[in-house]
PDB file of C-alpha atoms in Angstrom:
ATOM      1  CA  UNK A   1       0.000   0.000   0.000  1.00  0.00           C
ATOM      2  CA  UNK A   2       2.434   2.735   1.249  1.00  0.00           C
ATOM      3  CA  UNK A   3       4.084   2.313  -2.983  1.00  0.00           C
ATOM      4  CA  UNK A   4       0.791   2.851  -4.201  1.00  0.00           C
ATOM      5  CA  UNK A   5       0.139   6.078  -2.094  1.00  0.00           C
ATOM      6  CA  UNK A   6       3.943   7.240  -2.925  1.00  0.00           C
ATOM      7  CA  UNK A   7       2.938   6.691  -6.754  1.00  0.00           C
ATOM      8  CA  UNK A   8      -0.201   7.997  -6.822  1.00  0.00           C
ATOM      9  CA  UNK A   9       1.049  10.875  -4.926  1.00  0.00           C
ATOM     10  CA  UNK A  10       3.714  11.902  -7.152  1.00  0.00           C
ATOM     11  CA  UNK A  11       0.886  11.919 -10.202  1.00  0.00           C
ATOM     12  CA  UNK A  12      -0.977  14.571  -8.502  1.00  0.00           C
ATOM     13  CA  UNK A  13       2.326  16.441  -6.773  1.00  0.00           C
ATOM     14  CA  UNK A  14       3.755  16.584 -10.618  1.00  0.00           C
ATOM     15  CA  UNK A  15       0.648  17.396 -11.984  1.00  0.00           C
ATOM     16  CA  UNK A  16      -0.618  20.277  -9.731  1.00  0.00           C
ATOM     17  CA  UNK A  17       2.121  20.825  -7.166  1.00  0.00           C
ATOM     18  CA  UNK A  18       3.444  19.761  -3.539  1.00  0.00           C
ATOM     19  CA  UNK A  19       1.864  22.729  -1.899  1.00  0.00           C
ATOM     20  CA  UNK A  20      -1.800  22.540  -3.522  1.00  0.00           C
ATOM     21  CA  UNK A  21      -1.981  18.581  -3.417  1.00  0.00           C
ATOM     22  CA  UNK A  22      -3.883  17.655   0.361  1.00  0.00           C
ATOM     23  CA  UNK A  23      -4.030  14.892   1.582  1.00  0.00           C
ATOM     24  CA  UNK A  24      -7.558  14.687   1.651  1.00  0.00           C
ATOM     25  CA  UNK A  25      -6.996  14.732  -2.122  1.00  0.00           C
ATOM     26  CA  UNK A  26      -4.841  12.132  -2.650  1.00  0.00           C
ATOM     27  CA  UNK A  27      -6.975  10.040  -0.442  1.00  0.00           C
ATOM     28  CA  UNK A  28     -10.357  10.829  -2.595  1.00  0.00           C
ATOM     29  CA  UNK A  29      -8.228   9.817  -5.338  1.00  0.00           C
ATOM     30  CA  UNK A  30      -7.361   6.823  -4.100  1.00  0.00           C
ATOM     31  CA  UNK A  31     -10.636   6.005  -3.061  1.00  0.00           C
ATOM     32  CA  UNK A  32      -8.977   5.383   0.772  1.00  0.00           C
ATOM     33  CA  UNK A  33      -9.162   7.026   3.794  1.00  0.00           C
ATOM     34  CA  UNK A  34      -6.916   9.587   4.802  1.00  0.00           C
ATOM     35  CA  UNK A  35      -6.174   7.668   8.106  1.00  0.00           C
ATOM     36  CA  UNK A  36      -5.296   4.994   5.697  1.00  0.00           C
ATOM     37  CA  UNK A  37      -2.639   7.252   4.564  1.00  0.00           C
ATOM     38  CA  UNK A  38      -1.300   8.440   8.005  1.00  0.00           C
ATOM     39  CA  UNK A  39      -0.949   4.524   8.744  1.00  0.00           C
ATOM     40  CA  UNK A  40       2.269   5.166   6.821  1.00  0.00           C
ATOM     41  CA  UNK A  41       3.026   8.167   6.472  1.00  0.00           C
ATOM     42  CA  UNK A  42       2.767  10.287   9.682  1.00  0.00           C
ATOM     43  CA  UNK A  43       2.998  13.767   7.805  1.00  0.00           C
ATOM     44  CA  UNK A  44       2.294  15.140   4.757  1.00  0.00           C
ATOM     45  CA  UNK A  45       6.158  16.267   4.557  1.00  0.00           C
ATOM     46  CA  UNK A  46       7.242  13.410   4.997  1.00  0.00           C
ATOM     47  CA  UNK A  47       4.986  12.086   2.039  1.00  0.00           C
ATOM     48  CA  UNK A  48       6.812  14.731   0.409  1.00  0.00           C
ATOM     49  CA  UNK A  49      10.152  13.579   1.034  1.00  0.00           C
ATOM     50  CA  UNK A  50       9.410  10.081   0.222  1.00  0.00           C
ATOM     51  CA  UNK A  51       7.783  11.321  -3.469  1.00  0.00           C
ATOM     52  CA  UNK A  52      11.163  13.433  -4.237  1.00  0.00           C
ATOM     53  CA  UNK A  53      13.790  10.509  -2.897  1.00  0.00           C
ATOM     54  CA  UNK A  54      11.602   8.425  -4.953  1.00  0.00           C
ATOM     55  CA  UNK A  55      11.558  10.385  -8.556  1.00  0.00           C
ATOM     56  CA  UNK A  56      15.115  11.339  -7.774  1.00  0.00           C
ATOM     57  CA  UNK A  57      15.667   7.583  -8.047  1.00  0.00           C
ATOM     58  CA  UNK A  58      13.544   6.798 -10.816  1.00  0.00           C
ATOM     59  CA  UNK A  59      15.115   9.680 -13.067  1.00  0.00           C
ATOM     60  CA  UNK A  60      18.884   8.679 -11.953  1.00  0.00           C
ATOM     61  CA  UNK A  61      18.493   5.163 -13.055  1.00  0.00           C
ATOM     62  CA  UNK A  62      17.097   6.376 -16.630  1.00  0.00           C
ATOM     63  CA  UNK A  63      19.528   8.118 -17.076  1.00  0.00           C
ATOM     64  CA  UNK A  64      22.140   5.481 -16.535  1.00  0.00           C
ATOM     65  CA  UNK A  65      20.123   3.559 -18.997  1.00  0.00           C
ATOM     66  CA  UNK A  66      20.675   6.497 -21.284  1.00  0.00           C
ATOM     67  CA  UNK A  67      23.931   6.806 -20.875  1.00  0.00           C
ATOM     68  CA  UNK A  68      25.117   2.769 -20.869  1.00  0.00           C
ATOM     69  CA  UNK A  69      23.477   2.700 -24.232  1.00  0.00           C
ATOM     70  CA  UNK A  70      23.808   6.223 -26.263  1.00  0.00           C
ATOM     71  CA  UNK A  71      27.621   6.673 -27.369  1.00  0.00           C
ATOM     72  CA  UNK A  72      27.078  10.194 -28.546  1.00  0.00           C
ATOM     73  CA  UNK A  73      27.792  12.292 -26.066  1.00  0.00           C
ATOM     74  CA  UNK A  74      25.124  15.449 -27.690  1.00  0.00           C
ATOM     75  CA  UNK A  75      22.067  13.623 -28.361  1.00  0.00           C
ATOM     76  CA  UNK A  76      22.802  11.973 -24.997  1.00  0.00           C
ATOM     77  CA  UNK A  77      22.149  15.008 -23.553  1.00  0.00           C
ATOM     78  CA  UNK A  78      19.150  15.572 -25.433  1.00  0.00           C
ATOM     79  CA  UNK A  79      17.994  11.867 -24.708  1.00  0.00           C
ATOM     80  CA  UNK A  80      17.937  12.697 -21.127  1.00  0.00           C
ATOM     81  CA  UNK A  81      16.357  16.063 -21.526  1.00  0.00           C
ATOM     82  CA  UNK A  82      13.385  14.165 -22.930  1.00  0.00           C
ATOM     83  CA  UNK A  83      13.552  11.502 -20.665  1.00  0.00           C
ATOM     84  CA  UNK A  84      13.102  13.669 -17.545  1.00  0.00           C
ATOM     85  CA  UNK A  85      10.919  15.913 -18.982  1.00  0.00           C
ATOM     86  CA  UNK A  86       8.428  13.518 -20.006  1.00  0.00           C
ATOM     87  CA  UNK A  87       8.833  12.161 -16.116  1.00  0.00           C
ATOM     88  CA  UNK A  88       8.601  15.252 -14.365  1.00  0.00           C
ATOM     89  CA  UNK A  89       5.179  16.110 -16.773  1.00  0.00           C
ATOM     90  CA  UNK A  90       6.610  19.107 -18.382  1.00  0.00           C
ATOM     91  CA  UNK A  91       7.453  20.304 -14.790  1.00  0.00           C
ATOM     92  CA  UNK A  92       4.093  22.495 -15.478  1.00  0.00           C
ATOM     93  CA  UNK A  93       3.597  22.727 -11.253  1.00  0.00           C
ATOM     94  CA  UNK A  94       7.648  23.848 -10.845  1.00  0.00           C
ATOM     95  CA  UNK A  95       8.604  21.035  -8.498  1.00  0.00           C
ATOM     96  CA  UNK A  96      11.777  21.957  -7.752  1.00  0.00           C
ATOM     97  CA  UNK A  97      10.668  25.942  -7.296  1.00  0.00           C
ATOM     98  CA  UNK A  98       7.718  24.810  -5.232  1.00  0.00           C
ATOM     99  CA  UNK A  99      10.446  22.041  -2.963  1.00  0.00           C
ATOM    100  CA  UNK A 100      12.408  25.204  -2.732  1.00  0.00           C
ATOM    101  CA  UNK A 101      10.267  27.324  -1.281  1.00  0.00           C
ATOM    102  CA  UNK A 102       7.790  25.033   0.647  1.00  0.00           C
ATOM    103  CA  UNK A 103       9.939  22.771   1.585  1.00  0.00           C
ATOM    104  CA  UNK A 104      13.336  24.155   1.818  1.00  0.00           C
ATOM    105  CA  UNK A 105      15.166  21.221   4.277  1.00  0.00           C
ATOM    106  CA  UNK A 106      13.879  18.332   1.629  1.00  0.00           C
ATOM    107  CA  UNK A 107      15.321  20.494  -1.474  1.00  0.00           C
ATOM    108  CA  UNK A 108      18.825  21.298   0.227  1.00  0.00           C
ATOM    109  CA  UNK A 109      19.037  17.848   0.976  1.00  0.00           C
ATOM    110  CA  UNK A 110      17.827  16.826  -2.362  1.00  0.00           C
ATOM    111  CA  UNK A 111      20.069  19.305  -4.371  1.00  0.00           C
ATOM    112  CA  UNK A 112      23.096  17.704  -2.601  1.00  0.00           C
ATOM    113  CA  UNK A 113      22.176  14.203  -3.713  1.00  0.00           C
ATOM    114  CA  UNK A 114      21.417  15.963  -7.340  1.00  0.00           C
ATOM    115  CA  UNK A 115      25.259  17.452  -6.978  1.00  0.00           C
ATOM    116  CA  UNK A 116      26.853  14.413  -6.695  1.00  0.00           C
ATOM    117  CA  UNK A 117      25.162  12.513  -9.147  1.00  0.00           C
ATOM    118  CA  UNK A 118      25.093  14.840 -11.832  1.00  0.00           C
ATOM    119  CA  UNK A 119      28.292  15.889 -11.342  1.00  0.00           C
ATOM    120  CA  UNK A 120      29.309  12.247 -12.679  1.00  0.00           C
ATOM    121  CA  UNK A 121      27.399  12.319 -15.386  1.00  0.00           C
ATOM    122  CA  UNK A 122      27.903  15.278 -16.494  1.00  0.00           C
ATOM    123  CA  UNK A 123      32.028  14.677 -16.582  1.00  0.00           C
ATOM    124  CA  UNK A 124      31.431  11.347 -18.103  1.00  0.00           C
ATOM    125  CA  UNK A 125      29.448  13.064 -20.775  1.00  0.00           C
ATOM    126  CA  UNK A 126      32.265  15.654 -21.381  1.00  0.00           C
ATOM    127  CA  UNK A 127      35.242  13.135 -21.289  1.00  0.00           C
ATOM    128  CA  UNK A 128      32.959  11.045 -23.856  1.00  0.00           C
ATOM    129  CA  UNK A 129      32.495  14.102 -26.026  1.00  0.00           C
ATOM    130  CA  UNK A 130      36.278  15.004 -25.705  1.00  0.00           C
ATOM    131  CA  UNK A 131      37.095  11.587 -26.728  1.00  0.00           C
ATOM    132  CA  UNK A 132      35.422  11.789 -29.465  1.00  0.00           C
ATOM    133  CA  UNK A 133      35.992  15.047 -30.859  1.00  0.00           C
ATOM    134  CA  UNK A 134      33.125  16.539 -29.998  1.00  0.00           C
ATOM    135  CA  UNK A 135      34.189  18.825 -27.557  1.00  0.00           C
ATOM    136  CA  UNK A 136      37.516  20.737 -26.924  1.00  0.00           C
ATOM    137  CA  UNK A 137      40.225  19.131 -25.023  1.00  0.00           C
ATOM    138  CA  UNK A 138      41.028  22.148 -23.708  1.00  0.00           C
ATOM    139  CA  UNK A 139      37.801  22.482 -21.351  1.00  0.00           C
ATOM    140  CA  UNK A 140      38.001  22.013 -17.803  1.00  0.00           C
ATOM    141  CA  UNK A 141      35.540  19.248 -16.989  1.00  0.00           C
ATOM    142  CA  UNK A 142      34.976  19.916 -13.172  1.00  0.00           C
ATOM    143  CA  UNK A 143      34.490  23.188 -13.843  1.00  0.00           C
ATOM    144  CA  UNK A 144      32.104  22.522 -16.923  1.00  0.00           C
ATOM    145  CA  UNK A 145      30.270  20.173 -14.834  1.00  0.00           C
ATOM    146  CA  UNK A 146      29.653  22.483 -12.067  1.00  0.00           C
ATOM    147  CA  UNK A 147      28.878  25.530 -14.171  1.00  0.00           C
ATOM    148  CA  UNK A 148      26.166  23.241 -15.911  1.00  0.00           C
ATOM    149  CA  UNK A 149      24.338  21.750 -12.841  1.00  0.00           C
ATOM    150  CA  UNK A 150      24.172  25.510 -11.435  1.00  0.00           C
ATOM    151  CA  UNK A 151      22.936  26.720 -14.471  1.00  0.00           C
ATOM    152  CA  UNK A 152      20.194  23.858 -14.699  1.00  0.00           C
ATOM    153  CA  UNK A 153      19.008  24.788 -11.365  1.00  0.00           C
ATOM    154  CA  UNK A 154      18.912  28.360 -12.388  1.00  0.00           C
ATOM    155  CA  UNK A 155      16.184  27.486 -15.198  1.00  0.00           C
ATOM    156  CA  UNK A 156      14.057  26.182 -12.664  1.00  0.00           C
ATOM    157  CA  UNK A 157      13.545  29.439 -10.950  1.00  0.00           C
ATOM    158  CA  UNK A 158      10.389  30.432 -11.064  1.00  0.00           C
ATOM    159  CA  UNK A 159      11.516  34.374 -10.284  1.00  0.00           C
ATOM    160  CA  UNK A 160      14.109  34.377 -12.660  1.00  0.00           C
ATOM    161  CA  UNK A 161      12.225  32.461 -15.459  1.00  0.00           C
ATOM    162  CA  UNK A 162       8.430  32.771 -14.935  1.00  0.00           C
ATOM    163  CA  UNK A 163       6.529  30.090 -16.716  1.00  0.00           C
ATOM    164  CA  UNK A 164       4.110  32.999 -18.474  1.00  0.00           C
ATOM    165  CA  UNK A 165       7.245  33.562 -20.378  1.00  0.00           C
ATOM    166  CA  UNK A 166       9.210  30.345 -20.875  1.00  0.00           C
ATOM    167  CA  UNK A 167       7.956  26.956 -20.924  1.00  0.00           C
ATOM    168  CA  UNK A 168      10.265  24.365 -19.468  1.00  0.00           C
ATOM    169  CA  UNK A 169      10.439  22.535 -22.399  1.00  0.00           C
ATOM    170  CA  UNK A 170      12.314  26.053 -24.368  1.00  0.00           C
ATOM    171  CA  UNK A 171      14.154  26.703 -21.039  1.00  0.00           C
ATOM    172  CA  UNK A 172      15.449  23.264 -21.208  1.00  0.00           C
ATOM    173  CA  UNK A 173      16.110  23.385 -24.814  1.00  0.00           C
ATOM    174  CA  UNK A 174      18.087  27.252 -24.860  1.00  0.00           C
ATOM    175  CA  UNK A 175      20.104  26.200 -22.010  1.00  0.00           C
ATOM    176  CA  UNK A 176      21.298  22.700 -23.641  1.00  0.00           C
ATOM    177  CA  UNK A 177      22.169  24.311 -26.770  1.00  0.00           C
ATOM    178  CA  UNK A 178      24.175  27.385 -24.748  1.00  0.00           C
ATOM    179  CA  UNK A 179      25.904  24.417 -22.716  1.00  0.00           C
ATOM    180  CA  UNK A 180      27.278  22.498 -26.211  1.00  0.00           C
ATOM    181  CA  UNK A 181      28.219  25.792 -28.314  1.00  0.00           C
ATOM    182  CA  UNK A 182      30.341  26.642 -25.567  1.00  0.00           C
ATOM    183  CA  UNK A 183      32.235  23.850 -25.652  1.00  0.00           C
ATOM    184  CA  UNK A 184      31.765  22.066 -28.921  1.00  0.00           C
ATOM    185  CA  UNK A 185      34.682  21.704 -31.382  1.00  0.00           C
ATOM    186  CA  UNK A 186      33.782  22.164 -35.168  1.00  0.00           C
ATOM    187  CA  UNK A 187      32.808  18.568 -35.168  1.00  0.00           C
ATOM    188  CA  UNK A 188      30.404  18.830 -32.060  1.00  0.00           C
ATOM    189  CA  UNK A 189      28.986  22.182 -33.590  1.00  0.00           C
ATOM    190  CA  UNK A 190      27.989  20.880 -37.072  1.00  0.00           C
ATOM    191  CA  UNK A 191      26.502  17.544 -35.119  1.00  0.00           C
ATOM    192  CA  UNK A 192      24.105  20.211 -32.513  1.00  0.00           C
ATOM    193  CA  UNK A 193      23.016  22.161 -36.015  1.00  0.00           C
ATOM    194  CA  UNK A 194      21.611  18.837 -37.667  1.00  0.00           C
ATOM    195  CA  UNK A 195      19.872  18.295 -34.250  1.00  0.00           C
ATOM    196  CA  UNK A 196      18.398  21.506 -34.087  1.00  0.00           C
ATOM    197  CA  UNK A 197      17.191  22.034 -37.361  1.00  0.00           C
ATOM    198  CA  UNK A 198      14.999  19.078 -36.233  1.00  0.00           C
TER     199      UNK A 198
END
């Protein structure tokens, strides 16, 4: 029961937002009580935290997927664009914006894990790339990585970038393409133009 609740309350925290979603909600949608609910999870934050650990999870091991089986280290990145896109619904309710603000312990402790993880792939991707040609040997991959994992979290604010002007999607989409010109080698370059023009 408690995988079902955690599943069924990530549809409706990813769909409409952690701060909106009650748990009255989730248990109408269910069709359970909310006691039912409370059985296993005492609070609704620590539903919360259970939904986040839980698509932080999900989307880590598709991206290893990705990774294990794309060799190209640009539509890689594209690859898992879509792939956590697609998961995170768009990100039309801002989950990360709305962890951020309503539940700032869960995000810092979230980002960390994020950090780390991305931090590998991301300098996996870029000594891939480099390997291939792709992108300039000349880079400095733990700076690259870092630059690009701050910058990713940067799209996701909701001041900075308000949602009535970007979509996440576009956001997403400028930002990969500002990441790879900056670091692409003629090679790289004329690969990102044939992806783009699609």
């Amino acid at each position: 029961m408690k995988s079902i609740i955690v599943d069924k309350a990530t549809e409706l925290f990813l769909n409409l937002g952690f701060k909106s979603v009650t748990m009255d909600e989730i248990a109408t949608a269910m069709g359970i009580s909310k006691k039912t609910i409370y059985t296993h999870f005492a609070t609704k934050s620590l539903l919360v935290e259970e939904v986040a650990y839980n698509a932080f999870h999900t989307i880590s091991q598709g991206i290893f997927e990705i990774q294990a089986h794309e060799e190209n280290p640009i539509l890689e990145m594209y690859e898992v664009k879509r792939f956590v896109m697609t998961f995170l619904k768009d990100e039309k309710s801002s989950p990360q914006y709305q962890l951020q603000k309503f539940y700032p312990k869960i995000f810092r402790d979230l980002k960390q894990k994020q950090f780390g993880f991305m931090q590998s792939c991301i300098k996996e991707n870029l000594r891939k790339g480099i390997e291939q040609h792709l992108f300039r040997a000349s880079i400095d991959i733990d700076f690259i990585a870092r630059i690009y994992f701050h910058g990713m979290m940067a799209t996701k604010d909701r001041d900075l970038f308000p949602l009535q002007q970007f979509s996440m999607n576009e956001l997403t989409d400028y930002y990969l393409e500002y990441h790879l010109r900056g670091i692409a080698t003629e090679k790289g370059l004329k690969q990102l133009d044939q992806l783009t023009q699609k």
